[in-house]
PDB file of C-alpha atoms and ligand atoms in Angstrom:
ATOM      1  CA  MET N 285      -9.499  -7.608 -17.989  1.00  0.00           C
ATOM      2  CA  ASN N 286     -10.402  -3.908 -17.501  1.00  0.00           C
ATOM      3  CA  SER N 287      -7.109  -2.100 -17.547  1.00  0.00           C
ATOM      4  CA  PRO N 288      -5.862   0.175 -14.790  1.00  0.00           C
ATOM      5  CA  SER N 289      -5.049   3.797 -15.654  1.00  0.00           C
ATOM      6  CA  LEU N 290      -1.321   4.071 -16.236  1.00  0.00           C
ATOM      7  CA  TYR N 291       0.438   7.391 -15.450  1.00  0.00           C
ATOM      8  CA  LEU N 292       3.968   7.615 -16.838  1.00  0.00           C
ATOM      9  CA  HIS N 293       5.817  10.480 -15.146  1.00  0.00           C
ATOM     10  CA  PRO N 294       9.079  11.944 -16.470  1.00  0.00           C
ATOM     11  CA  ASP N 295      10.824  11.687 -13.074  1.00  0.00           C
ATOM     12  CA  ARG N 296      10.226  10.676  -9.456  1.00  0.00           C
ATOM     13  CA  ASP N 297       9.776  14.215  -8.141  1.00  0.00           C
ATOM     14  CA  THR N 298       7.040  14.970 -10.657  1.00  0.00           C
ATOM     15  CA  CYS N 299       5.405  11.667  -9.813  1.00  0.00           C
ATOM     16  CA  ALA N 300       5.538  12.433  -6.079  1.00  0.00           C
ATOM     17  CA  ALA N 301       4.118  15.932  -6.565  1.00  0.00           C
ATOM     18  CA  GLU N 302       1.185  14.754  -8.712  1.00  0.00           C
ATOM     19  CA  LEU N 303       0.419  11.790  -6.492  1.00  0.00           C
ATOM     20  CA  ALA N 304       0.498  13.989  -3.404  1.00  0.00           C
ATOM     21  CA  GLN N 305      -2.135  16.255  -4.980  1.00  0.00           C
ATOM     22  CA  VAL N 306      -4.374  13.287  -5.788  1.00  0.00           C
ATOM     23  CA  LEU N 307      -4.097  11.902  -2.265  1.00  0.00           C
ATOM     24  CA  VAL N 308      -4.592  15.275  -0.584  1.00  0.00           C
ATOM     25  CA  GLY N 309      -7.732  15.821  -2.660  1.00  0.00           C
ATOM     26  CA  ARG N 310      -9.110  12.490  -1.440  1.00  0.00           C
ATOM     27  CA  LEU N 311      -8.184  13.189   2.180  1.00  0.00           C
ATOM     28  CA  ARG N 312      -9.728  16.684   2.087  1.00  0.00           C
ATOM     29  CA  ALA N 313     -12.978  15.329   0.657  1.00  0.00           C
ATOM     30  CA  ASP N 314     -13.331  12.907   3.591  1.00  0.00           C
ATOM     31  CA  LEU N 315     -12.299  15.523   6.150  1.00  0.00           C
ATOM     32  CA  GLN N 316     -14.545  18.305   4.910  1.00  0.00           C
ATOM     33  CA  ASP N 317     -17.656  17.539   6.975  1.00  0.00           C
ATOM     34  CA  GLY N 318     -15.755  17.015  10.202  1.00  0.00           C
ATOM     35  CA  GLY N 319     -15.139  13.322   9.688  1.00  0.00           C
ATOM     36  CA  ARG N 320     -11.973  11.281   9.562  1.00  0.00           C
ATOM     37  CA  ALA N 321      -9.888  10.109   6.660  1.00  0.00           C
ATOM     38  CA  ARG N 322      -8.249   6.680   6.608  1.00  0.00           C
ATOM     39  CA  LEU N 323      -5.096   6.097   4.627  1.00  0.00           C
ATOM     40  CA  LEU N 324      -2.851   3.074   4.058  1.00  0.00           C
ATOM     41  CA  LEU N 325       0.567   3.744   2.553  1.00  0.00           C
ATOM     42  CA  ALA N 326       3.228   1.367   1.285  1.00  0.00           C
ATOM     43  CA  GLY N 327       6.566   1.049   3.040  1.00  0.00           C
ATOM     44  CA  GLY N 328       9.931   0.451   1.407  1.00  0.00           C
ATOM     45  CA  GLN N 329      11.813   3.113  -0.530  1.00  0.00           C
ATOM     46  CA  SER N 330       9.406   4.180  -3.276  1.00  0.00           C
ATOM     47  CA  PRO N 331       7.086   6.357  -1.119  1.00  0.00           C
ATOM     48  CA  VAL N 332       9.938   8.463   0.330  1.00  0.00           C
ATOM     49  CA  PRO N 333       9.650  11.448  -2.092  1.00  0.00           C
ATOM     50  CA  LEU N 334       5.859  11.333  -1.792  1.00  0.00           C
ATOM     51  CA  LEU N 335       5.970  11.393   2.013  1.00  0.00           C
ATOM     52  CA  GLY N 336       8.072  14.552   1.889  1.00  0.00           C
ATOM     53  CA  ARG N 337       5.448  16.198  -0.318  1.00  0.00           C
ATOM     54  CA  LEU N 338       2.549  15.070   1.876  1.00  0.00           C
ATOM     55  CA  ALA N 339       4.242  16.403   4.998  1.00  0.00           C
ATOM     56  CA  GLY N 340       4.192  19.911   3.500  1.00  0.00           C
ATOM     57  CA  GLU N 341       0.423  19.871   2.926  1.00  0.00           C
ATOM     58  CA  ALA N 342      -1.791  21.932   5.207  1.00  0.00           C
ATOM     59  CA  LEU N 343      -4.353  19.341   6.253  1.00  0.00           C
ATOM     60  CA  ASP N 344      -5.898  18.566   9.611  1.00  0.00           C
ATOM     61  CA  TRP N 345      -3.575  15.579  10.008  1.00  0.00           C
ATOM     62  CA  SER N 346      -4.954  14.975  13.517  1.00  0.00           C
ATOM     63  CA  ARG N 347      -8.061  13.570  11.788  1.00  0.00           C
ATOM     64  CA  VAL N 348      -6.119  11.421   9.337  1.00  0.00           C
ATOM     65  CA  GLU N 349      -5.699   7.821  10.512  1.00  0.00           C
ATOM     66  CA  LEU N 350      -2.679   6.259   8.887  1.00  0.00           C
ATOM     67  CA  SER N 351      -1.243   2.761   8.835  1.00  0.00           C
ATOM     68  CA  PRO N 352       1.238   0.982   6.580  1.00  0.00           C
ATOM     69  CA  THR N 353      -0.122  -1.523   4.043  1.00  0.00           C
ATOM     70  CA  ASP N 354       2.242  -4.023   5.638  1.00  0.00           C
ATOM     71  CA  GLU N 355       4.910  -4.185   8.295  1.00  0.00           C
ATOM     72  CA  ARG N 356       8.106  -6.037   9.044  1.00  0.00           C
ATOM     73  CA  TRP N 357       8.128  -7.912  12.394  1.00  0.00           C
ATOM     74  CA  VAL N 358      10.863  -5.762  13.926  1.00  0.00           C
ATOM     75  CA  ALA N 359      10.789  -3.144  16.689  1.00  0.00           C
ATOM     76  CA  ALA N 360       8.585  -0.159  15.891  1.00  0.00           C
ATOM     77  CA  ASP N 361      11.620   2.146  15.824  1.00  0.00           C
ATOM     78  CA  ASP N 362      13.814  -0.190  13.746  1.00  0.00           C
ATOM     79  CA  VAL N 363      15.127   1.316  10.490  1.00  0.00           C
ATOM     80  CA  ALA N 364      13.400  -1.535   8.622  1.00  0.00           C
ATOM     81  CA  SER N 365       9.986  -0.676  10.100  1.00  0.00           C
ATOM     82  CA  ASN N 366       7.427   0.720   7.673  1.00  0.00           C
ATOM     83  CA  LEU N 367       5.639   2.418  10.566  1.00  0.00           C
ATOM     84  CA  GLN N 368       8.861   4.200  11.479  1.00  0.00           C
ATOM     85  CA  LEU N 369       9.119   5.500   7.900  1.00  0.00           C
ATOM     86  CA  LEU N 370       5.589   6.927   8.111  1.00  0.00           C
ATOM     87  CA  ARG N 371       6.066   8.261  11.632  1.00  0.00           C
ATOM     88  CA  THR N 372       9.256  10.091  10.697  1.00  0.00           C
ATOM     89  CA  ALA N 373       7.608  11.767   7.697  1.00  0.00           C
ATOM     90  CA  LEU N 374       4.103  12.366   9.063  1.00  0.00           C
ATOM     91  CA  PRO N 375       4.296  12.514  12.877  1.00  0.00           C
ATOM     92  CA  GLN N 376       1.215  14.748  12.899  1.00  0.00           C
ATOM     93  CA  ALA N 377      -1.053  11.956  11.570  1.00  0.00           C
ATOM     94  CA  GLN N 378      -2.865   9.455  13.799  1.00  0.00           C
ATOM     95  CA  LEU N 379      -0.607   6.459  13.299  1.00  0.00           C
ATOM     96  CA  LEU N 380      -1.789   2.911  13.872  1.00  0.00           C
ATOM     97  CA  ASP N 381       1.044   0.553  14.789  1.00  0.00           C
ATOM     98  CA  PRO N 382       0.316  -2.951  13.440  1.00  0.00           C
ATOM     99  CA  ARG N 383       2.108  -4.510  16.450  1.00  0.00           C
ATOM    100  CA  LEU N 384      -1.118  -5.078  18.364  1.00  0.00           C
ATOM    101  CA  GLY N 385      -0.100  -8.406  19.900  1.00  0.00           C
ATOM    102  CA  ALA N 386       2.803 -10.283  21.418  1.00  0.00           C
ATOM    103  CA  THR N 387       3.178 -12.666  18.470  1.00  0.00           C
ATOM    104  CA  PRO N 388       2.869 -11.993  14.731  1.00  0.00           C
ATOM    105  CA  GLU N 389      -0.328 -14.089  14.631  1.00  0.00           C
ATOM    106  CA  GLU N 390      -1.949 -12.148  17.492  1.00  0.00           C
ATOM    107  CA  ALA N 391      -0.850  -8.846  16.002  1.00  0.00           C
ATOM    108  CA  ALA N 392      -2.168  -9.717  12.540  1.00  0.00           C
ATOM    109  CA  GLN N 393      -5.532 -10.706  13.997  1.00  0.00           C
ATOM    110  CA  ALA N 394      -5.904  -7.529  16.068  1.00  0.00           C
ATOM    111  CA  TRP N 395      -4.524  -5.165  13.411  1.00  0.00           C
ATOM    112  CA  GLY N 396      -6.817  -6.690  10.775  1.00  0.00           C
ATOM    113  CA  GLU N 397      -9.823  -6.147  13.058  1.00  0.00           C
ATOM    114  CA  ARG N 398      -8.843  -2.492  13.598  1.00  0.00           C
ATOM    115  CA  LEU N 399      -8.409  -1.928   9.873  1.00  0.00           C
ATOM    116  CA  ALA N 400     -11.712  -3.647   9.119  1.00  0.00           C
ATOM    117  CA  GLY N 401     -13.306  -0.997  11.347  1.00  0.00           C
ATOM    118  CA  TRP N 402     -11.824   1.697   9.058  1.00  0.00           C
ATOM    119  CA  LEU N 403     -13.545   0.423   5.911  1.00  0.00           C
ATOM    120  CA  PRO N 404     -14.129   1.803   3.389  1.00  0.00           C
ATOM    121  CA  LEU N 405     -10.699   3.413   3.409  1.00  0.00           C
ATOM    122  CA  THR N 406     -10.131   6.852   1.919  1.00  0.00           C
ATOM    123  CA  ALA N 407      -7.107   5.795  -0.101  1.00  0.00           C
ATOM    124  CA  VAL N 408      -4.592   2.965  -0.378  1.00  0.00           C
ATOM    125  CA  LEU N 409      -1.239   3.362  -2.075  1.00  0.00           C
ATOM    126  CA  LEU N 410       0.655   0.138  -2.673  1.00  0.00           C
ATOM    127  CA  GLY N 411       4.225  -0.485  -3.760  1.00  0.00           C
ATOM    128  CA  MET N 412       5.540  -3.447  -5.718  1.00  0.00           C
ATOM    129  CA  GLY N 413       8.760  -5.448  -5.542  1.00  0.00           C
ATOM    130  CA  GLU N 414      10.666  -6.673  -8.594  1.00  0.00           C
ATOM    131  CA  ASP N 415       9.404 -10.168  -7.731  1.00  0.00           C
ATOM    132  CA  GLY N 416       5.771  -9.023  -8.134  1.00  0.00           C
ATOM    133  CA  HIS N 417       4.923  -8.793  -4.431  1.00  0.00           C
ATOM    134  CA  ILE N 418       2.577  -6.089  -3.175  1.00  0.00           C
ATOM    135  CA  ALA N 419       2.363  -5.054   0.507  1.00  0.00           C
ATOM    136  CA  SER N 420       3.879  -8.183   2.184  1.00  0.00           C
ATOM    137  CA  LEU N 421       2.044 -10.621  -0.076  1.00  0.00           C
ATOM    138  CA  PHE N 422       4.923 -12.528  -1.654  1.00  0.00           C
ATOM    139  CA  PRO N 423       4.749 -14.980  -4.560  1.00  0.00           C
ATOM    140  CA  GLY N 424       4.644 -18.563  -3.295  1.00  0.00           C
ATOM    141  CA  MET N 425       4.577 -17.781   0.441  1.00  0.00           C
ATOM    142  CA  PRO N 426       2.438 -20.024   2.687  1.00  0.00           C
ATOM    143  CA  GLY N 427      -1.187 -18.802   2.649  1.00  0.00           C
ATOM    144  CA  ILE N 428      -0.762 -16.611  -0.433  1.00  0.00           C
ATOM    145  CA  ALA N 429      -3.769 -18.071  -2.277  1.00  0.00           C
ATOM    146  CA  SER N 430      -6.192 -17.199   0.515  1.00  0.00           C
ATOM    147  CA  ALA N 431      -4.535 -13.789   1.014  1.00  0.00           C
ATOM    148  CA  LEU N 432      -5.369 -12.986  -2.630  1.00  0.00           C
ATOM    149  CA  THR N 433      -8.840 -14.538  -2.752  1.00  0.00           C
ATOM    150  CA  GLU N 434     -11.259 -12.025  -4.222  1.00  0.00           C
ATOM    151  CA  ASP N 435     -14.183 -12.654  -1.887  1.00  0.00           C
ATOM    152  CA  ALA N 436     -12.142 -13.175   1.305  1.00  0.00           C
ATOM    153  CA  SER N 437     -13.143 -11.254   4.415  1.00  0.00           C
ATOM    154  CA  PRO N 438     -10.985  -8.164   4.841  1.00  0.00           C
ATOM    155  CA  ALA N 439      -8.235  -9.113   7.311  1.00  0.00           C
ATOM    156  CA  ALA N 440      -4.527  -9.059   8.006  1.00  0.00           C
ATOM    157  CA  LEU N 441      -2.189 -12.038   8.035  1.00  0.00           C
ATOM    158  CA  VAL N 442       1.357 -13.114   8.732  1.00  0.00           C
ATOM    159  CA  GLY N 443       3.502 -13.004   5.604  1.00  0.00           C
ATOM    160  CA  VAL N 444       6.880 -14.558   4.857  1.00  0.00           C
ATOM    161  CA  ALA N 445       9.389 -12.632   2.757  1.00  0.00           C
ATOM    162  CA  PRO N 446      12.239 -14.270   0.853  1.00  0.00           C
ATOM    163  CA  VAL N 447      14.642 -11.726   2.377  1.00  0.00           C
ATOM    164  CA  ALA N 448      15.219 -10.421   5.908  1.00  0.00           C
ATOM    165  CA  PRO N 449      13.302  -9.377   7.860  1.00  0.00           C
ATOM    166  CA  GLN N 450      11.315 -12.433   6.822  1.00  0.00           C
ATOM    167  CA  VAL N 451       8.369 -12.262   9.201  1.00  0.00           C
ATOM    168  CA  ARG N 452       5.816  -9.715   8.006  1.00  0.00           C
ATOM    169  CA  LEU N 453       2.310  -8.522   8.705  1.00  0.00           C
ATOM    170  CA  SER N 454       0.148  -7.618   5.733  1.00  0.00           C
ATOM    171  CA  ALA N 455      -3.378  -6.583   4.926  1.00  0.00           C
ATOM    172  CA  ASN N 456      -4.990  -9.082   2.553  1.00  0.00           C
ATOM    173  CA  LEU N 457      -6.003  -8.055  -0.951  1.00  0.00           C
ATOM    174  CA  ALA N 458      -9.718  -7.936  -0.095  1.00  0.00           C
ATOM    175  CA  LEU N 459      -8.988  -5.317   2.585  1.00  0.00           C
ATOM    176  CA  LEU N 460      -6.607  -3.304   0.398  1.00  0.00           C
ATOM    177  CA  ARG N 461      -9.234  -3.103  -2.359  1.00  0.00           C
ATOM    178  CA  ARG N 462     -11.930  -1.647  -0.045  1.00  0.00           C
ATOM    179  CA  SER N 463     -10.871   1.916  -0.698  1.00  0.00           C
ATOM    180  CA  GLY N 464     -12.297   4.969  -2.426  1.00  0.00           C
ATOM    181  CA  TRP N 465      -8.994   5.363  -4.255  1.00  0.00           C
ATOM    182  CA  LEU N 466      -6.458   2.644  -5.024  1.00  0.00           C
ATOM    183  CA  GLY N 467      -2.979   3.272  -6.402  1.00  0.00           C
ATOM    184  CA  LEU N 468       0.234   1.431  -7.175  1.00  0.00           C
ATOM    185  CA  LEU N 469       3.557   3.294  -7.148  1.00  0.00           C
ATOM    186  CA  VAL N 470       6.307   1.780  -9.272  1.00  0.00           C
ATOM    187  CA  PHE N 471       9.777   3.124 -10.038  1.00  0.00           C
ATOM    188  CA  GLY N 472      12.432   1.938 -12.465  1.00  0.00           C
ATOM    189  CA  GLY N 473      12.862  -0.027 -15.667  1.00  0.00           C
ATOM    190  CA  ALA N 474      12.756  -3.554 -14.221  1.00  0.00           C
ATOM    191  CA  LYS N 475       9.456  -2.924 -12.454  1.00  0.00           C
ATOM    192  CA  ARG N 476       7.982  -1.331 -15.575  1.00  0.00           C
ATOM    193  CA  GLU N 477       8.864  -4.407 -17.635  1.00  0.00           C
ATOM    194  CA  LEU N 478       7.192  -6.639 -15.082  1.00  0.00           C
ATOM    195  CA  LEU N 479       4.165  -4.381 -14.947  1.00  0.00           C
ATOM    196  CA  GLU N 480       3.764  -4.440 -18.711  1.00  0.00           C
ATOM    197  CA  ALA N 481       3.950  -8.222 -18.708  1.00  0.00           C
ATOM    198  CA  VAL N 482       1.212  -8.294 -16.057  1.00  0.00           C
ATOM    199  CA  LEU N 483      -0.949  -5.821 -17.989  1.00  0.00           C
ATOM    200  CA  ALA N 484      -0.510  -7.991 -21.083  1.00  0.00           C
ATOM    201  CA  ASP N 485      -1.646 -10.978 -18.979  1.00  0.00           C
ATOM    202  CA  ARG N 486       1.496 -12.916 -19.833  1.00  0.00           C
ATOM    203  CA  PRO N 487       0.966 -16.461 -18.525  1.00  0.00           C
ATOM    204  CA  ASP N 488       4.130 -16.531 -16.386  1.00  0.00           C
ATOM    205  CA  THR N 489       2.839 -13.537 -14.373  1.00  0.00           C
ATOM    206  CA  ARG N 490      -0.538 -15.036 -13.487  1.00  0.00           C
ATOM    207  CA  GLN N 491       0.590 -16.375 -10.120  1.00  0.00           C
ATOM    208  CA  LEU N 492       1.991 -13.043  -8.971  1.00  0.00           C
ATOM    209  CA  PRO N 493       0.252 -10.985  -6.278  1.00  0.00           C
ATOM    210  CA  VAL N 494       0.426  -7.886  -8.505  1.00  0.00           C
ATOM    211  CA  HIS N 495      -1.434  -9.811 -11.213  1.00  0.00           C
ATOM    212  CA  ALA N 496      -4.250 -10.534  -8.746  1.00  0.00           C
ATOM    213  CA  LEU N 497      -4.358  -6.837  -7.842  1.00  0.00           C
ATOM    214  CA  VAL N 498      -4.567  -5.728 -11.480  1.00  0.00           C
ATOM    215  CA  ARG N 499      -7.198  -8.343 -12.343  1.00  0.00           C
ATOM    216  CA  GLN N 500      -9.413  -7.700  -9.294  1.00  0.00           C
ATOM    217  CA  ALA N 501      -9.152  -3.898  -9.229  1.00  0.00           C
ATOM    218  CA  GLY N 502      -9.242  -3.344 -13.014  1.00  0.00           C
ATOM    219  CA  SER N 503      -9.972   0.241 -14.009  1.00  0.00           C
ATOM    220  CA  ARG N 504     -10.271   1.294 -10.358  1.00  0.00           C
ATOM    221  CA  LEU N 505      -6.498   1.003 -10.030  1.00  0.00           C
ATOM    222  CA  GLN N 506      -4.193   3.929 -10.846  1.00  0.00           C
ATOM    223  CA  VAL N 507      -0.621   2.908 -11.608  1.00  0.00           C
ATOM    224  CA  HIS N 508       1.965   5.686 -11.232  1.00  0.00           C
ATOM    225  CA  TRP N 509       5.393   4.997 -12.724  1.00  0.00           C
ATOM    226  CA  ALA N 510       8.598   7.007 -13.042  1.00  0.00           C
ATOM    227  CA  PRO N 511      12.098   5.976 -14.216  1.00  0.00           C
TER     228      PRO N 511
HETATM  229  O1  LIG X 240       9.041  -4.977   1.479  1.00  0.00           O
HETATM  230  C1  LIG X 240       8.371  -4.140   0.939  1.00  0.00           C
HETATM  231  O2  LIG X 240       8.517  -3.937  -0.403  1.00  0.00           O
HETATM  232  C2  LIG X 240       7.566  -3.225  -1.183  1.00  0.00           C
HETATM  233  C3  LIG X 240       8.355  -2.559  -2.320  1.00  0.00           C
HETATM  234  O3  LIG X 240       9.349  -1.723  -1.755  1.00  0.00           O
HETATM  235  P1  LIG X 240      10.274  -0.738  -2.599  1.00  0.00           P
HETATM  236  O4  LIG X 240      11.376  -0.330  -1.656  1.00  0.00           O
HETATM  237  O5  LIG X 240      10.784  -1.536  -3.771  1.00  0.00           O
HETATM  238  O6  LIG X 240       9.415   0.395  -3.025  1.00  0.00           O
HETATM  239  C4  LIG X 240       6.763  -2.221  -0.364  1.00  0.00           C
HETATM  240  O7  LIG X 240       5.705  -1.735  -1.129  1.00  0.00           O
HETATM  241  C5  LIG X 240       6.275  -2.867   0.924  1.00  0.00           C
HETATM  242  O8  LIG X 240       5.463  -1.980   1.650  1.00  0.00           O
HETATM  243  C6  LIG X 240       7.492  -3.235   1.722  1.00  0.00           C
HETATM  244  O9  LIG X 240       7.205  -3.753   3.002  1.00  0.00           O
END
C-alpha cells in the first residue's frame, strides 16, 4: 500500500501548533475568493490542544462550516458531546449539529445529506481509539463493513460503541475521504504501536477501521503523532 506521511512531533503542544498552521493554510485557501471552507474535526480528547490553537487564529470563522466527524447520541450540551467540544473552542465558526432528527437513524440520514452537500470538504482531521476505531466506526459493530466500503456513497450512519455513550452518529469512510486534506491525530505509546502494526499491514490489524483508512487514503493521509 502507498504509505501515509508520518509526522512524529516531540510533544503535544508542538504537534498542535504545527497542525493548526496546516489547517489554517487550507482554510485560508478556500476562503480567499469569498467562498466557504468546510471542516470536519474529531471529538474526544486528542484535539483539545489543537482547538485552543485554532481559536487564536485570525480567520473569517463566519465562513467556516464546521461539524464533528462523529457524535455521541447525547444532548448537544452534554459534556460527552463532540459538538459541545467544538462549540466551546470555536463558537465563532458555523457549527452544524448532527442531531438533525428525532431518532439516531433520522439524524444520521439528514446529517449525512447535509455533509454530502459540503463535498469536497476543505479538511478532515480524524482521531483514533486504542481499539483502532476512527470517528465512531468501531471494530465489529453492526454495519461496519458497509461503513468502510471504498466505493460507498458518502453518508452518515448510526454507530455502536463498546463503551457509553454507546449510540453514535458517524460519517462513513467514503465521506471522510472526500477532502482536500486528510489527517489522523494520534497521541501516546499504545496508539503508536497500533499504528505501526497497521502501517506494517500486520494481519491481525486488517479488520480495523484505521487499517481501512490507511489502505484507502494511502499517501493522501497525514498522520500526526506525539507522545
Ligand atoms: O469516541 C471517540 O474517540 C475517538 C478517539 O478519542 P480520543 O479521546 O482517544 O482522542 C475520537 O476521534 C472520536 O471523535 C470520538 O467520538
